[in-house]
Short mmCIF file of C-alpha atoms in Angstrom, two decimals:
data_model
loop_
_atom_site.label_atom_id
_atom_site.label_comp_id
_atom_site.label_asym_id
_atom_site.label_seq_id
_atom_site.Cartn_x
_atom_site.Cartn_y
_atom_site.Cartn_z
CA MET N 1 4.15 25.83 31.90
CA ALA N 2 5.39 25.06 28.60
CA THR N 3 7.08 21.80 29.62
CA PRO N 4 3.83 19.85 29.88
CA ARG N 5 2.45 20.98 26.54
CA THR N 6 5.61 19.83 24.84
CA LEU N 7 5.10 16.65 26.08
CA VAL N 8 1.78 16.12 25.10
CA PRO N 9 2.87 14.62 21.61
CA ILE N 10 5.72 12.58 22.62
CA LEU N 11 4.20 10.39 25.53
CA PRO N 12 1.00 8.95 24.07
CA PRO N 13 2.62 7.64 20.58
CA VAL N 14 5.61 5.98 22.34
CA ALA N 15 3.32 4.60 25.20
CA ALA N 16 0.80 3.17 22.01
CA LEU N 17 4.25 1.81 20.10
CA LEU N 18 5.57 0.24 23.13
CA LEU N 19 2.19 -1.18 24.01
CA LEU N 20 1.93 -2.63 20.25
CA LEU N 21 5.33 -4.16 20.56
CA VAL N 22 4.20 -6.10 23.78
CA ALA N 23 1.13 -7.42 22.19
CA ALA N 24 3.07 -8.62 18.68
CA SER N 25 5.66 -10.24 21.22
CA SER N 26 2.65 -12.23 22.92
CA ILE N 27 1.97 -14.16 20.06
CA PRO N 28 4.49 -16.82 19.93
CA LEU N 29 3.40 -17.39 23.88
CA LEU N 30 -0.14 -17.56 22.56
CA ALA N 31 0.79 -20.18 19.63
CA ALA N 32 2.52 -22.19 21.99
CA ALA N 33 0.05 -22.79 24.17
CA GLN N 34 -1.71 -24.53 21.36
CA PRO N 35 -2.17 -28.53 21.12
CA ALA N 36 -0.11 -30.51 18.56
CA ASP N 37 -2.25 -31.13 15.47
CA ALA N 38 -2.19 -31.64 12.02
CA CYS N 39 -1.95 -27.75 11.10
CA GLY N 40 0.09 -26.74 14.65
CA GLY N 41 2.40 -29.51 14.94
CA ALA N 42 5.71 -30.10 13.62
CA PRO N 43 6.67 -27.69 10.30
CA ASP N 44 5.69 -28.27 7.04
CA GLN N 45 6.75 -32.04 5.94
CA ALA N 46 6.86 -30.85 2.49
CA ALA N 47 9.51 -28.09 3.34
CA ALA N 48 10.98 -30.77 5.56
CA ASP N 49 11.72 -33.08 2.95
CA GLY N 50 13.04 -30.54 0.36
CA ALA N 51 16.30 -28.99 -0.38
CA CYS N 52 14.72 -25.72 1.13
CA HIS N 53 14.69 -26.80 4.85
CA ASP N 54 18.00 -25.83 5.83
CA VAL N 55 18.53 -24.89 9.60
CA PRO N 56 22.10 -23.70 9.50
CA ARG N 57 21.69 -22.09 6.20
CA ALA N 58 18.17 -20.28 7.52
CA LEU N 59 20.06 -19.32 10.65
CA ARG N 60 22.68 -17.30 8.73
CA LEU N 61 20.29 -15.74 6.55
CA LYS N 62 18.32 -14.61 9.54
CA LEU N 63 21.44 -13.16 11.19
CA ILE N 64 22.53 -11.24 8.17
CA ALA N 65 19.10 -9.90 7.48
CA ILE N 66 18.77 -8.13 10.84
CA PRO N 67 21.21 -5.85 10.41
CA THR N 68 20.61 -5.31 6.58
CA ILE N 69 17.20 -4.56 7.09
CA LEU N 70 17.91 -2.37 10.09
CA VAL N 71 20.50 -0.32 7.84
CA SER N 72 18.06 -0.06 4.95
CA SER N 73 15.03 1.03 7.27
CA VAL N 74 17.36 3.83 8.82
CA VAL N 75 18.52 4.90 5.44
CA GLY N 76 14.82 5.06 4.13
CA VAL N 77 13.76 6.96 7.06
CA CYS N 78 16.77 9.11 7.43
CA LEU N 79 16.89 10.27 3.65
CA PRO N 80 13.99 12.82 4.01
CA LEU N 81 14.87 14.11 6.94
CA LEU N 82 18.30 14.97 5.81
CA SER N 83 16.78 16.92 2.56
CA ARG N 84 17.27 20.33 4.39
CA SER N 85 20.77 20.57 3.36
CA VAL N 86 19.63 20.15 -0.29
CA PRO N 87 17.52 22.83 -1.59
CA ALA N 88 15.95 20.82 -4.29
CA LEU N 89 14.62 18.42 -1.63
CA ARG N 90 13.21 20.87 0.55
CA PRO N 91 9.50 20.13 1.80
CA ASP N 92 8.07 23.19 0.09
CA GLY N 93 9.73 22.15 -3.38
CA GLY N 94 8.22 20.22 -6.31
CA LEU N 95 10.52 17.59 -6.30
CA PHE N 96 10.03 16.91 -2.71
CA ALA N 97 6.30 16.58 -3.46
CA VAL N 98 7.11 14.20 -6.12
CA VAL N 99 9.27 12.11 -4.12
CA LYS N 100 6.55 11.81 -1.36
CA ALA N 101 4.02 10.57 -3.73
CA PHE N 102 6.19 8.05 -4.86
CA ALA N 103 6.56 6.87 -1.25
CA SER N 104 2.75 6.94 -0.47
CA GLY N 105 2.17 5.02 -3.77
CA VAL N 106 4.34 2.54 -1.62
CA ILE N 107 2.55 2.83 1.56
CA LEU N 108 -0.85 2.15 -0.36
CA ALA N 109 0.40 -0.74 -2.16
CA THR N 110 1.97 -2.32 1.43
CA GLY N 111 -1.67 -2.32 2.65
CA TYR N 112 -3.81 -3.58 -0.80
CA MET N 113 -0.88 -5.92 -2.15
CA HIS N 114 1.30 -7.25 1.08
CA VAL N 115 -0.79 -6.80 4.58
CA LEU N 116 -4.36 -7.62 3.69
CA PRO N 117 -3.73 -10.68 1.76
CA ASP N 118 -1.71 -11.83 4.21
CA ALA N 119 -4.73 -11.18 6.90
CA PHE N 120 -7.15 -13.37 4.42
CA SER N 121 -4.85 -16.07 4.08
CA SER N 122 -4.33 -16.51 8.09
CA LEU N 123 -7.95 -16.12 8.43
CA THR N 124 -9.30 -18.45 6.02
CA SER N 125 -6.60 -21.28 6.60
CA PRO N 126 -7.84 -24.79 6.75
CA CYS N 127 -5.91 -25.00 10.06
CA LEU N 128 -8.69 -22.98 11.82
CA PRO N 129 -12.42 -24.26 12.15
CA ARG N 130 -15.03 -23.62 9.25
CA LYS N 131 -17.38 -22.03 12.02
CA PRO N 132 -17.07 -19.13 11.84
CA TRP N 133 -13.70 -18.28 9.80
CA SER N 134 -14.66 -19.67 6.89
CA GLU N 135 -18.48 -18.32 6.93
CA PHE N 136 -17.36 -14.22 7.32
CA PRO N 137 -15.19 -12.07 5.61
CA PHE N 138 -13.63 -11.26 8.96
CA ALA N 139 -10.17 -9.87 7.08
CA ALA N 140 -12.35 -7.35 5.21
CA PHE N 141 -14.52 -6.33 8.22
CA VAL N 142 -11.77 -5.82 10.59
CA ALA N 143 -9.98 -3.45 7.82
CA MET N 144 -13.04 -1.73 7.59
CA LEU N 145 -13.60 -1.10 10.91
CA ALA N 146 -9.81 -0.20 11.39
CA ALA N 147 -10.05 2.45 8.99
CA VAL N 148 -13.51 3.86 10.61
CA SER N 149 -11.47 3.76 14.02
CA THR N 150 -8.06 5.28 12.47
CA LEU N 151 -10.84 8.49 11.20
CA MET N 152 -12.14 8.65 14.61
CA ALA N 153 -8.76 8.68 16.08
CA ASP N 154 -7.23 11.00 13.84
CA SER N 155 -10.37 13.16 14.61
CA LEU N 156 -10.39 13.24 18.27
CA MET N 157 -6.17 13.24 18.38
CA LEU N 158 -6.44 16.79 16.36
CA THR N 159 -9.46 18.17 18.13
CA TYR N 160 -7.32 17.60 21.49
CA TYR N 161 -4.18 19.14 20.19
CA ASN N 162 -6.01 22.29 18.66
CA ARG N 163 -7.75 22.79 22.05
CA SER N 164 -4.31 22.11 24.17
CA LYS N 165 -2.57 24.70 21.94
CA PRO N 166 -3.18 28.72 23.24
CA ARG N 167 -4.50 30.88 20.06
CA PRO N 168 -2.36 33.48 19.38
CA SER N 169 -4.41 36.64 20.05
CA SER N 170 -1.92 39.54 19.46
CA GLY N 171 0.85 40.61 17.44
CA ARG N 172 3.21 39.74 20.17
CA ASP N 173 1.56 36.25 20.82
CA VAL N 174 2.39 35.38 17.21
CA ALA N 175 5.83 36.67 17.45
CA ALA N 176 6.14 34.52 20.41
CA VAL N 177 4.94 31.26 19.07
CA ALA N 178 6.96 31.83 15.74
CA ASP N 179 10.01 32.48 17.87
CA HIS N 180 9.61 29.32 19.62
CA GLY N 181 9.76 27.12 16.52
CA GLU N 182 5.98 25.88 16.21
CA SER N 183 5.66 27.17 13.05
CA PRO N 184 7.41 25.21 9.86
CA ASP N 185 7.77 28.71 8.16
CA GLN N 186 9.92 29.49 11.22
CA GLY N 187 13.66 31.30 9.67
CA HIS N 188 11.94 32.58 6.67
CA ARG N 189 10.11 35.63 8.50
CA HIS N 190 13.60 37.12 9.88
CA GLY N 191 13.70 40.98 8.52
CA HIS N 192 17.12 42.91 8.41
CA GLY N 193 16.48 44.78 11.60
CA HIS N 194 15.14 48.05 10.13
CA GLY N 195 14.00 49.53 13.40
CA HIS N 196 12.30 45.82 14.40
CA GLY N 197 13.30 44.87 17.84
CA HIS N 198 13.55 41.60 17.13
CA GLY N 199 14.22 41.95 13.50
CA MET N 200 11.18 40.14 12.63
CA ALA N 201 8.38 40.61 10.59
CA VAL N 202 5.14 39.90 12.75
CA ALA N 203 2.84 37.52 10.93
CA LYS N 204 -1.17 38.10 11.22
CA PRO N 205 -2.95 36.04 13.95
CA ASP N 206 -5.11 33.96 11.15
CA ASP N 207 -2.09 32.98 9.06
CA VAL N 208 -0.26 31.54 11.98
CA GLU N 209 -3.50 29.97 13.65
CA ALA N 210 -3.45 28.21 10.16
CA THR N 211 0.26 26.98 10.22
CA GLN N 212 -0.37 25.51 13.57
CA VAL N 213 -3.52 23.70 12.75
CA GLN N 214 -1.61 22.00 9.50
CA LEU N 215 1.25 21.55 12.03
CA ARG N 216 -0.73 19.55 14.34
CA ARG N 217 -2.48 17.57 11.80
CA ASN N 218 0.92 16.83 10.48
CA ARG N 219 1.95 15.24 13.90
CA VAL N 220 -1.32 13.44 14.20
CA VAL N 221 -0.82 11.75 10.70
CA VAL N 222 2.92 10.69 11.87
CA GLN N 223 1.65 9.00 14.96
CA VAL N 224 -1.21 7.15 13.53
CA LEU N 225 1.07 5.74 10.34
CA GLU N 226 3.79 4.70 12.53
CA MET N 227 1.66 2.63 14.63
CA GLY N 228 0.09 1.11 11.51
CA ILE N 229 3.85 0.38 10.04
CA VAL N 230 5.11 -1.14 13.57
CA VAL N 231 2.07 -3.70 13.41
CA HIS N 232 3.28 -5.22 10.40
CA SER N 233 6.82 -4.54 10.43
CA VAL N 234 7.09 -7.05 13.74
CA VAL N 235 4.26 -9.60 12.24
CA ILE N 236 6.33 -9.83 8.92
CA GLY N 237 9.68 -9.94 10.96
CA LEU N 238 8.22 -12.56 13.24
CA GLY N 239 7.44 -15.03 10.33
CA MET N 240 10.62 -14.35 8.94
CA GLY N 241 12.46 -15.49 12.01
CA ALA N 242 10.50 -18.64 12.82
CA SER N 243 10.79 -20.00 9.44
CA GLN N 244 13.46 -22.54 8.26
CA ASN N 245 12.76 -22.75 4.76
CA VAL N 246 15.80 -21.26 3.15
CA CYS N 247 13.91 -20.76 -0.52
CA THR N 248 11.50 -18.41 1.50
CA ILE N 249 14.08 -16.58 3.32
CA ARG N 250 16.40 -15.42 0.93
CA PRO N 251 13.99 -13.50 -1.67
CA LEU N 252 12.63 -12.07 1.07
CA VAL N 253 15.57 -10.71 3.02
CA ALA N 254 16.03 -8.39 -0.51
CA ALA N 255 12.49 -7.61 -0.83
CA MET N 256 12.09 -6.57 2.98
CA CYS N 257 15.50 -4.44 2.55
CA PHE N 258 13.51 -2.51 -0.87
CA HIS N 259 9.91 -2.39 1.50
CA GLN N 260 11.73 -0.65 4.47
CA MET N 261 13.35 1.94 2.47
CA PHE N 262 10.69 3.03 0.66
CA GLU N 263 8.33 2.81 3.05
CA GLY N 264 10.71 4.56 5.65
CA MET N 265 11.04 7.58 2.65
CA GLY N 266 7.09 7.92 2.94
CA LEU N 267 7.57 8.04 6.80
CA GLY N 268 10.51 9.95 6.97
CA GLY N 269 8.56 13.13 4.57
CA CYS N 270 5.69 12.84 7.09
CA ILE N 271 8.00 13.25 10.35
CA LEU N 272 10.00 16.03 8.31
CA GLN N 273 6.47 18.14 7.77
CA ALA N 274 5.66 17.41 11.55
CA GLU N 275 8.34 19.77 12.53
CA TYR N 276 9.39 17.62 15.34
CA GLY N 277 12.11 18.00 17.43
CA ARG N 278 15.60 15.90 17.77
CA ARG N 279 14.34 13.64 20.54
CA MET N 280 10.91 12.72 18.79
CA ARG N 281 12.58 12.37 15.25
CA SER N 282 15.03 9.89 17.23
CA VAL N 283 12.09 8.04 18.74
CA LEU N 284 10.25 7.54 15.86
CA VAL N 285 13.11 6.51 13.70
CA PHE N 286 14.46 4.12 16.22
CA PHE N 287 10.89 2.34 16.47
CA PHE N 288 10.61 2.38 12.60
CA SER N 289 13.99 0.98 12.18
CA THR N 290 13.91 -1.86 14.80
CA THR N 291 10.41 -3.41 14.55
CA THR N 292 11.25 -5.51 11.80
CA PRO N 293 14.71 -6.74 13.16
CA PHE N 294 12.89 -7.08 16.40
CA GLY N 295 10.27 -9.75 15.22
CA ILE N 296 13.09 -11.50 12.96
CA ALA N 297 15.18 -12.03 16.54
CA LEU N 298 12.02 -12.84 18.54
CA GLY N 299 11.05 -15.19 15.75
CA LEU N 300 14.70 -16.66 15.94
CA ALA N 301 14.74 -16.94 19.34
CA LEU N 302 11.26 -18.76 19.64
CA THR N 303 11.84 -20.98 16.61
CA ARG N 304 11.29 -24.17 18.70
CA VAL N 305 8.03 -22.71 20.36
CA TYR N 306 6.31 -20.39 17.72
CA ARG N 307 4.10 -22.12 15.34
CA ASP N 308 2.66 -20.13 12.60
CA ASN N 309 0.10 -22.18 11.31
CA SER N 310 -1.78 -22.79 14.75
CA PRO N 311 -5.07 -21.62 15.21
CA THR N 312 -4.09 -18.91 18.12
CA ALA N 313 -1.33 -17.79 15.84
CA LEU N 314 -3.52 -17.29 12.51
CA VAL N 315 -6.06 -15.48 14.31
CA VAL N 316 -3.87 -13.10 15.95
CA VAL N 317 -1.85 -12.56 12.72
CA GLY N 318 -4.61 -12.35 10.63
CA LEU N 319 -6.37 -9.94 12.74
CA LEU N 320 -3.57 -7.98 13.21
CA ASN N 321 -2.56 -7.75 9.44
CA ALA N 322 -6.37 -6.75 8.78
CA ALA N 323 -6.21 -3.83 11.27
CA SER N 324 -3.07 -2.81 9.98
CA ALA N 325 -4.57 -2.66 6.17
CA GLY N 326 -7.37 -0.75 7.05
CA LEU N 327 -5.12 1.68 8.84
CA LEU N 328 -2.63 2.04 6.04
CA HIS N 329 -5.48 2.25 3.22
CA TYR N 330 -6.98 5.11 5.30
CA MET N 331 -3.72 7.18 5.86
CA ALA N 332 -2.33 6.39 2.33
CA LEU N 333 -5.62 7.09 0.51
CA VAL N 334 -6.73 10.32 2.95
CA GLU N 335 -3.92 11.62 4.61
CA LEU N 336 -1.27 11.18 2.16
CA LEU N 337 -2.26 11.38 -1.29
CA ALA N 338 -5.59 13.20 -1.07
CA ALA N 339 -4.41 16.04 1.11
CA ASP N 340 -1.72 16.64 -1.17
CA PHE N 341 -3.08 16.04 -4.55
CA MET N 342 -6.14 18.61 -3.54
CA GLY N 343 -3.54 20.98 -1.68
CA PRO N 344 -2.69 24.42 -3.46
CA LYS N 345 0.94 23.28 -4.55
CA LEU N 346 0.05 20.32 -6.80
CA GLN N 347 -3.83 21.93 -7.73
CA GLY N 348 -1.77 25.04 -9.10
CA ASN N 349 0.79 23.69 -11.15
CA VAL N 350 -0.41 20.50 -13.42
CA ARG N 351 3.15 19.49 -14.66
CA LEU N 352 3.58 18.69 -11.06
CA GLN N 353 0.42 17.01 -10.59
CA LEU N 354 1.13 15.03 -13.49
CA ALA N 355 4.56 14.01 -12.33
CA ALA N 356 2.81 13.23 -9.00
CA PHE N 357 0.68 10.83 -10.21
CA LEU N 358 3.26 9.02 -12.10
CA ALA N 359 5.02 8.75 -9.02
CA VAL N 360 2.28 7.41 -7.43
CA LEU N 361 1.88 4.86 -10.17
CA LEU N 362 5.69 3.98 -10.17
CA GLY N 363 6.14 3.52 -6.13
CA ALA N 364 2.77 1.16 -6.19
CA GLY N 365 3.78 -0.52 -9.11
CA GLY N 366 7.22 -1.25 -7.72
CA MET N 367 5.75 -2.54 -4.39
CA SER N 368 3.08 -4.56 -6.00
CA VAL N 369 5.72 -6.23 -7.76
CA MET N 370 7.40 -7.04 -4.69
CA ALA N 371 4.67 -9.10 -3.48
CA LYS N 372 5.76 -12.03 -5.60
CA TRP N 373 8.74 -12.32 -2.82
CA ALA N 374 7.45 -10.75 0.26
#
């Protein structure tokens, strides 16, 4: 009876991530269906006539970018997961709270300074018909809807998980739940075996229930955050892979390496707090690490087909970026920053709270500076 319940948190996010990858992969095919015109025809002539348009050099840079960004992504997302071996970086430590605040600032700036401006740029492009795209702020509207939809999904998923998990009703049930690794505090409740059958101090049912609710909330945060990151990562990679402009690709590779590393640190911290098993952690790390290289490879393979300034590509990419921006704004402000700063750890330590504020500003500021290149 326990097996189906353990699969519940795994199958929905994996299926959703696969669906998002399939949807993003269809963008080049949709763009290819557009007739050639002043916007959707040949590549930009200004780039083609200048020294920046160099197909062989662009190809070499993109081939270098794929493994480089992949390694940066893996390092970033795995650093928090390996922090259990470092006492100072354990999830209940102050340094972990500061590092997580820095990464949350990175995610916040990613939504505001990178993804949302790209959405406005796509949906207000002169290549699109003036009606209706120039008469209504579609990017802001879709971002708002995405934020509200994320709130709804967050609430409904948490309700589903809470109802799917039985509430411990006795000391034996509490001990069984703790013994099966559901609680993040496992490993800290073992006694010294003085007359206790299992050498374990039995927790109160209310304490275990509160721990379980927080654990399920952390898992919902990870799943929703990963979906938003996957969307904009594929779109960014697709644009880089389809570009032949060396002057654009060269700084973008370096910026994307830092971007993926810091964003991965934020996601990795959330995965660590979600207390997932090795299989689910591997799935989440795999999707985060491979989506941008996948987008680059897809754009590289379809360079002759994909036109990033065709009307369909502009609309699809713009709407996806707007939705991703709204999701990232909600997750960064509500689920990450507000949840941590209003929590007992930071509220009970003013110095730690000020250090976390500084970390947020540094993370958001650093990612904002990168908006010049990426």
